[in-house]
PDB file of C-alpha atoms and ligand atoms in Angstrom:
ATOM      1  CA  MET A   1      60.162  83.658 129.107  1.00  0.00           C
ATOM      2  CA  ASP A   2      63.468  84.706 127.569  1.00  0.00           C
ATOM      3  CA  LYS A   3      63.420  88.309 128.765  1.00  0.00           C
ATOM      4  CA  LYS A   4      66.607  89.613 130.354  1.00  0.00           C
ATOM      5  CA  ILE A   5      65.865  90.771 133.885  1.00  0.00           C
ATOM      6  CA  ILE A   6      67.962  92.654 136.421  1.00  0.00           C
ATOM      7  CA  ILE A   7      67.241  93.108 140.115  1.00  0.00           C
ATOM      8  CA  GLY A   8      68.688  95.310 142.844  1.00  0.00           C
ATOM      9  CA  SER A   9      67.975  96.355 146.404  1.00  0.00           C
ATOM     10  CA  ASP A  10      69.395  98.255 149.323  1.00  0.00           C
ATOM     11  CA  HIS A  11      69.877  96.674 152.753  1.00  0.00           C
ATOM     12  CA  ALA A  12      66.164  97.137 153.571  1.00  0.00           C
ATOM     13  CA  GLY A  13      65.151  95.136 150.527  1.00  0.00           C
ATOM     14  CA  PHE A  14      67.932  92.566 150.692  1.00  0.00           C
ATOM     15  CA  ASN A  15      65.928  89.662 152.117  1.00  0.00           C
ATOM     16  CA  LEU A  16      63.020  90.087 149.732  1.00  0.00           C
ATOM     17  CA  LYS A  17      65.434  90.446 146.806  1.00  0.00           C
ATOM     18  CA  ASN A  18      66.989  87.076 147.567  1.00  0.00           C
ATOM     19  CA  LYS A  19      63.574  85.423 147.866  1.00  0.00           C
ATOM     20  CA  LEU A  20      62.460  86.904 144.541  1.00  0.00           C
ATOM     21  CA  ILE A  21      65.674  85.821 142.839  1.00  0.00           C
ATOM     22  CA  ASP A  22      64.993  82.212 143.900  1.00  0.00           C
ATOM     23  CA  PHE A  23      61.342  82.551 142.882  1.00  0.00           C
ATOM     24  CA  ILE A  24      62.224  83.875 139.434  1.00  0.00           C
ATOM     25  CA  LYS A  25      65.077  81.405 138.843  1.00  0.00           C
ATOM     26  CA  ASN A  26      62.772  78.523 139.789  1.00  0.00           C
ATOM     27  CA  LYS A  27      60.621  79.520 136.838  1.00  0.00           C
ATOM     28  CA  GLY A  28      63.588  79.006 134.527  1.00  0.00           C
ATOM     29  CA  ILE A  29      64.086  82.745 134.042  1.00  0.00           C
ATOM     30  CA  LYS A  30      67.599  84.192 134.159  1.00  0.00           C
ATOM     31  CA  ILE A  31      68.072  87.199 136.410  1.00  0.00           C
ATOM     32  CA  PHE A  32      71.133  89.345 137.111  1.00  0.00           C
ATOM     33  CA  ASP A  33      71.678  90.475 140.708  1.00  0.00           C
ATOM     34  CA  ALA A  34      73.107  94.019 140.820  1.00  0.00           C
ATOM     35  CA  GLY A  35      73.386  93.981 144.620  1.00  0.00           C
ATOM     36  CA  THR A  36      73.479  94.921 147.381  1.00  0.00           C
ATOM     37  CA  TYR A  37      74.995  91.663 148.564  1.00  0.00           C
ATOM     38  CA  THR A  38      74.890  92.099 152.353  1.00  0.00           C
ATOM     39  CA  THR A  39      72.564  93.576 154.972  1.00  0.00           C
ATOM     40  CA  GLU A  40      75.053  96.355 155.688  1.00  0.00           C
ATOM     41  CA  SER A  41      73.459  99.791 155.306  1.00  0.00           C
ATOM     42  CA  CYS A  42      73.908 101.275 151.829  1.00  0.00           C
ATOM     43  CA  ASP A  43      72.492 104.070 149.663  1.00  0.00           C
ATOM     44  CA  TYR A  44      69.597 103.014 147.429  1.00  0.00           C
ATOM     45  CA  PRO A  45      70.175 105.714 144.729  1.00  0.00           C
ATOM     46  CA  LEU A  46      73.403 103.983 143.684  1.00  0.00           C
ATOM     47  CA  ILE A  47      71.649 100.664 143.087  1.00  0.00           C
ATOM     48  CA  ALA A  48      68.684 102.378 141.420  1.00  0.00           C
ATOM     49  CA  LYS A  49      71.076 104.196 139.070  1.00  0.00           C
ATOM     50  CA  GLU A  50      72.851 101.022 137.973  1.00  0.00           C
ATOM     51  CA  VAL A  51      69.660  99.056 137.367  1.00  0.00           C
ATOM     52  CA  ALA A  52      67.879 101.972 135.669  1.00  0.00           C
ATOM     53  CA  GLN A  53      70.784 102.709 133.338  1.00  0.00           C
ATOM     54  CA  LYS A  54      71.038  99.059 132.312  1.00  0.00           C
ATOM     55  CA  VAL A  55      67.317  98.934 131.550  1.00  0.00           C
ATOM     56  CA  ALA A  56      67.329 102.305 129.749  1.00  0.00           C
ATOM     57  CA  SER A  57      70.222 101.136 127.545  1.00  0.00           C
ATOM     58  CA  ASN A  58      68.305  97.903 126.734  1.00  0.00           C
ATOM     59  CA  GLU A  59      71.020  95.734 128.258  1.00  0.00           C
ATOM     60  CA  TYR A  60      68.102  94.334 130.287  1.00  0.00           C
ATOM     61  CA  GLU A  61      64.438  94.519 129.302  1.00  0.00           C
ATOM     62  CA  MET A  62      62.926  94.666 132.763  1.00  0.00           C
ATOM     63  CA  GLY A  63      64.181  95.605 136.207  1.00  0.00           C
ATOM     64  CA  LEU A  64      63.121  95.070 139.796  1.00  0.00           C
ATOM     65  CA  LEU A  65      64.158  97.390 142.611  1.00  0.00           C
ATOM     66  CA  ILE A  66      63.461  96.764 146.277  1.00  0.00           C
ATOM     67  CA  CYS A  67      64.014  99.015 149.267  1.00  0.00           C
ATOM     68  CA  GLY A  68      62.116  99.519 152.505  1.00  0.00           C
ATOM     69  CA  THR A  69      59.107 101.106 150.839  1.00  0.00           C
ATOM     70  CA  GLY A  70      59.917 100.990 147.121  1.00  0.00           C
ATOM     71  CA  ILE A  71      59.479 104.758 147.061  1.00  0.00           C
ATOM     72  CA  GLY A  72      63.105 105.890 147.148  1.00  0.00           C
ATOM     73  CA  MET A  73      64.029 103.384 144.461  1.00  0.00           C
ATOM     74  CA  SER A  74      61.222 104.585 142.191  1.00  0.00           C
ATOM     75  CA  ILE A  75      62.033 108.272 142.652  1.00  0.00           C
ATOM     76  CA  ALA A  76      65.683 107.611 141.844  1.00  0.00           C
ATOM     77  CA  ALA A  77      65.058 105.251 138.907  1.00  0.00           C
ATOM     78  CA  ASN A  78      62.581 107.634 137.288  1.00  0.00           C
ATOM     79  CA  LYS A  79      65.321 110.268 137.024  1.00  0.00           C
ATOM     80  CA  VAL A  80      66.907 108.148 134.282  1.00  0.00           C
ATOM     81  CA  LYS A  81      65.570 108.952 130.810  1.00  0.00           C
ATOM     82  CA  GLY A  82      63.532 106.093 129.392  1.00  0.00           C
ATOM     83  CA  ILE A  83      62.659 104.605 132.756  1.00  0.00           C
ATOM     84  CA  ARG A  84      59.086 104.078 133.859  1.00  0.00           C
ATOM     85  CA  ALA A  85      59.389 102.746 137.392  1.00  0.00           C
ATOM     86  CA  ALA A  86      56.184 101.884 139.262  1.00  0.00           C
ATOM     87  CA  VAL A  87      55.899 101.331 143.007  1.00  0.00           C
ATOM     88  CA  VAL A  88      53.345  98.582 143.433  1.00  0.00           C
ATOM     89  CA  SER A  89      51.727  96.957 146.469  1.00  0.00           C
ATOM     90  CA  ASP A  90      48.890  95.005 144.799  1.00  0.00           C
ATOM     91  CA  THR A  91      48.455  92.742 141.793  1.00  0.00           C
ATOM     92  CA  CYS A  92      45.909  94.985 140.034  1.00  0.00           C
ATOM     93  CA  SER A  93      48.362  97.893 139.974  1.00  0.00           C
ATOM     94  CA  ALA A  94      51.107  95.517 138.850  1.00  0.00           C
ATOM     95  CA  ARG A  95      48.995  94.443 135.866  1.00  0.00           C
ATOM     96  CA  MET A  96      47.926  97.996 135.008  1.00  0.00           C
ATOM     97  CA  SER A  97      51.466  99.357 135.240  1.00  0.00           C
ATOM     98  CA  ARG A  98      52.366  97.013 132.394  1.00  0.00           C
ATOM     99  CA  LEU A  99      49.131  97.197 130.347  1.00  0.00           C
ATOM    100  CA  HIS A 100      48.762 100.984 130.315  1.00  0.00           C
ATOM    101  CA  ASN A 101      52.103 102.465 131.434  1.00  0.00           C
ATOM    102  CA  ASN A 102      54.585  99.982 129.986  1.00  0.00           C
ATOM    103  CA  ALA A 103      56.490 100.157 133.279  1.00  0.00           C
ATOM    104  CA  ASN A 104      59.976  98.785 132.744  1.00  0.00           C
ATOM    105  CA  ILE A 105      60.972  98.731 136.422  1.00  0.00           C
ATOM    106  CA  LEU A 106      58.916  97.300 139.269  1.00  0.00           C
ATOM    107  CA  CYS A 107      59.608  98.761 142.714  1.00  0.00           C
ATOM    108  CA  LEU A 108      58.620  96.904 145.857  1.00  0.00           C
ATOM    109  CA  GLY A 109      58.888  97.703 149.549  1.00  0.00           C
ATOM    110  CA  GLU A 110      60.059  94.861 151.769  1.00  0.00           C
ATOM    111  CA  ARG A 111      58.580  96.701 154.760  1.00  0.00           C
ATOM    112  CA  ILE A 112      55.256  97.102 152.940  1.00  0.00           C
ATOM    113  CA  VAL A 113      54.419  93.844 151.186  1.00  0.00           C
ATOM    114  CA  GLY A 114      54.728  90.303 152.509  1.00  0.00           C
ATOM    115  CA  GLU A 115      56.681  87.620 150.696  1.00  0.00           C
ATOM    116  CA  GLN A 116      53.727  85.877 149.057  1.00  0.00           C
ATOM    117  CA  LEU A 117      52.152  89.105 147.851  1.00  0.00           C
ATOM    118  CA  ALA A 118      55.511  90.251 146.496  1.00  0.00           C
ATOM    119  CA  LYS A 119      55.787  86.982 144.536  1.00  0.00           C
ATOM    120  CA  ASP A 120      52.248  87.343 143.161  1.00  0.00           C
ATOM    121  CA  ILE A 121      52.936  90.949 142.154  1.00  0.00           C
ATOM    122  CA  THR A 122      56.221  89.987 140.488  1.00  0.00           C
ATOM    123  CA  GLU A 123      54.677  87.090 138.571  1.00  0.00           C
ATOM    124  CA  THR A 124      51.777  89.239 137.384  1.00  0.00           C
ATOM    125  CA  TRP A 125      54.098  92.057 136.372  1.00  0.00           C
ATOM    126  CA  LEU A 126      56.520  89.847 134.449  1.00  0.00           C
ATOM    127  CA  ASN A 127      53.700  88.048 132.622  1.00  0.00           C
ATOM    128  CA  THR A 128      51.728  91.091 131.490  1.00  0.00           C
ATOM    129  CA  ASP A 129      52.453  92.864 128.193  1.00  0.00           C
ATOM    130  CA  PHE A 130      51.911  96.495 127.245  1.00  0.00           C
ATOM    131  CA  LEU A 131      48.624  97.088 125.387  1.00  0.00           C
ATOM    132  CA  GLY A 132      50.096  99.714 123.047  1.00  0.00           C
ATOM    133  CA  ASP A 133      47.558 101.567 120.887  1.00  0.00           C
ATOM    134  CA  ARG A 134      46.348 104.792 122.576  1.00  0.00           C
ATOM    135  CA  HIS A 135      48.580 104.054 125.542  1.00  0.00           C
ATOM    136  CA  SER A 136      51.668 104.294 123.316  1.00  0.00           C
ATOM    137  CA  ARG A 137      50.875 107.918 122.590  1.00  0.00           C
ATOM    138  CA  ARG A 138      50.623 108.690 126.279  1.00  0.00           C
ATOM    139  CA  VAL A 139      53.830 106.870 127.149  1.00  0.00           C
ATOM    140  CA  GLU A 140      55.572 108.826 124.364  1.00  0.00           C
ATOM    141  CA  MET A 141      54.192 112.045 125.874  1.00  0.00           C
ATOM    142  CA  ILE A 142      55.768 111.078 129.193  1.00  0.00           C
ATOM    143  CA  GLU A 143      59.047 110.417 127.398  1.00  0.00           C
ATOM    144  CA  ASP A 144      58.913 113.920 125.903  1.00  0.00           C
ATOM    145  CA  LEU A 145      58.374 115.707 129.219  1.00  0.00           C
TER     146      LEU A 145
HETATM  147  C1  RB5 B   1      66.280 102.719 154.304  1.00  0.00           C
HETATM  148  O1  RB5 B   1      66.168 102.900 155.658  1.00  0.00           O
HETATM  149  C2  RB5 B   1      65.037 103.238 153.596  1.00  0.00           C
HETATM  150  O2  RB5 B   1      64.982 104.629 153.707  1.00  0.00           O
HETATM  151  C3  RB5 B   1      65.035 102.830 152.151  1.00  0.00           C
HETATM  152  O3  RB5 B   1      65.136 101.447 152.065  1.00  0.00           O
HETATM  153  C4  RB5 B   1      63.803 103.198 151.348  1.00  0.00           C
HETATM  154  O4  RB5 B   1      62.640 102.755 151.974  1.00  0.00           O
HETATM  155  C5  RB5 B   1      63.700 104.561 150.867  1.00  0.00           C
HETATM  156  O5  RB5 B   1      62.757 104.947 150.172  1.00  0.00           O
END
């Protein structure tokens, strides 16, 4: 895969972020780490903003955001025009968020999903393409809201 991917987390997602970076790099995929870089408490909207803006501007094609639940990251990222961030805790939703919703940011909660499940979700999400067709119309309708 030659997609450009960016990842970010707050302190509550820091450990899972590092594990996913290794997991993704081991597959030969390049990934940019937008922080945070320590376990010191920080504000997730700042990281969500940076990652979301870089995906919305097409500097990166796909983004991953991790916090305690994934919820705060998704709420913040979805404020950026052009972002479709999906909070996912299972592989079926991961696949569907790409097939039907063309999600361009995956949000995970380190306090919600275990390491292996997070890896399975990430792999599924990165390897699934948007179906287009009737779903394109609906995604465009979201964009116009
Ligand atoms: C941090 O304590 C926590 O609120 C944050 O990581 C996230 O879960 C928010 O949605």
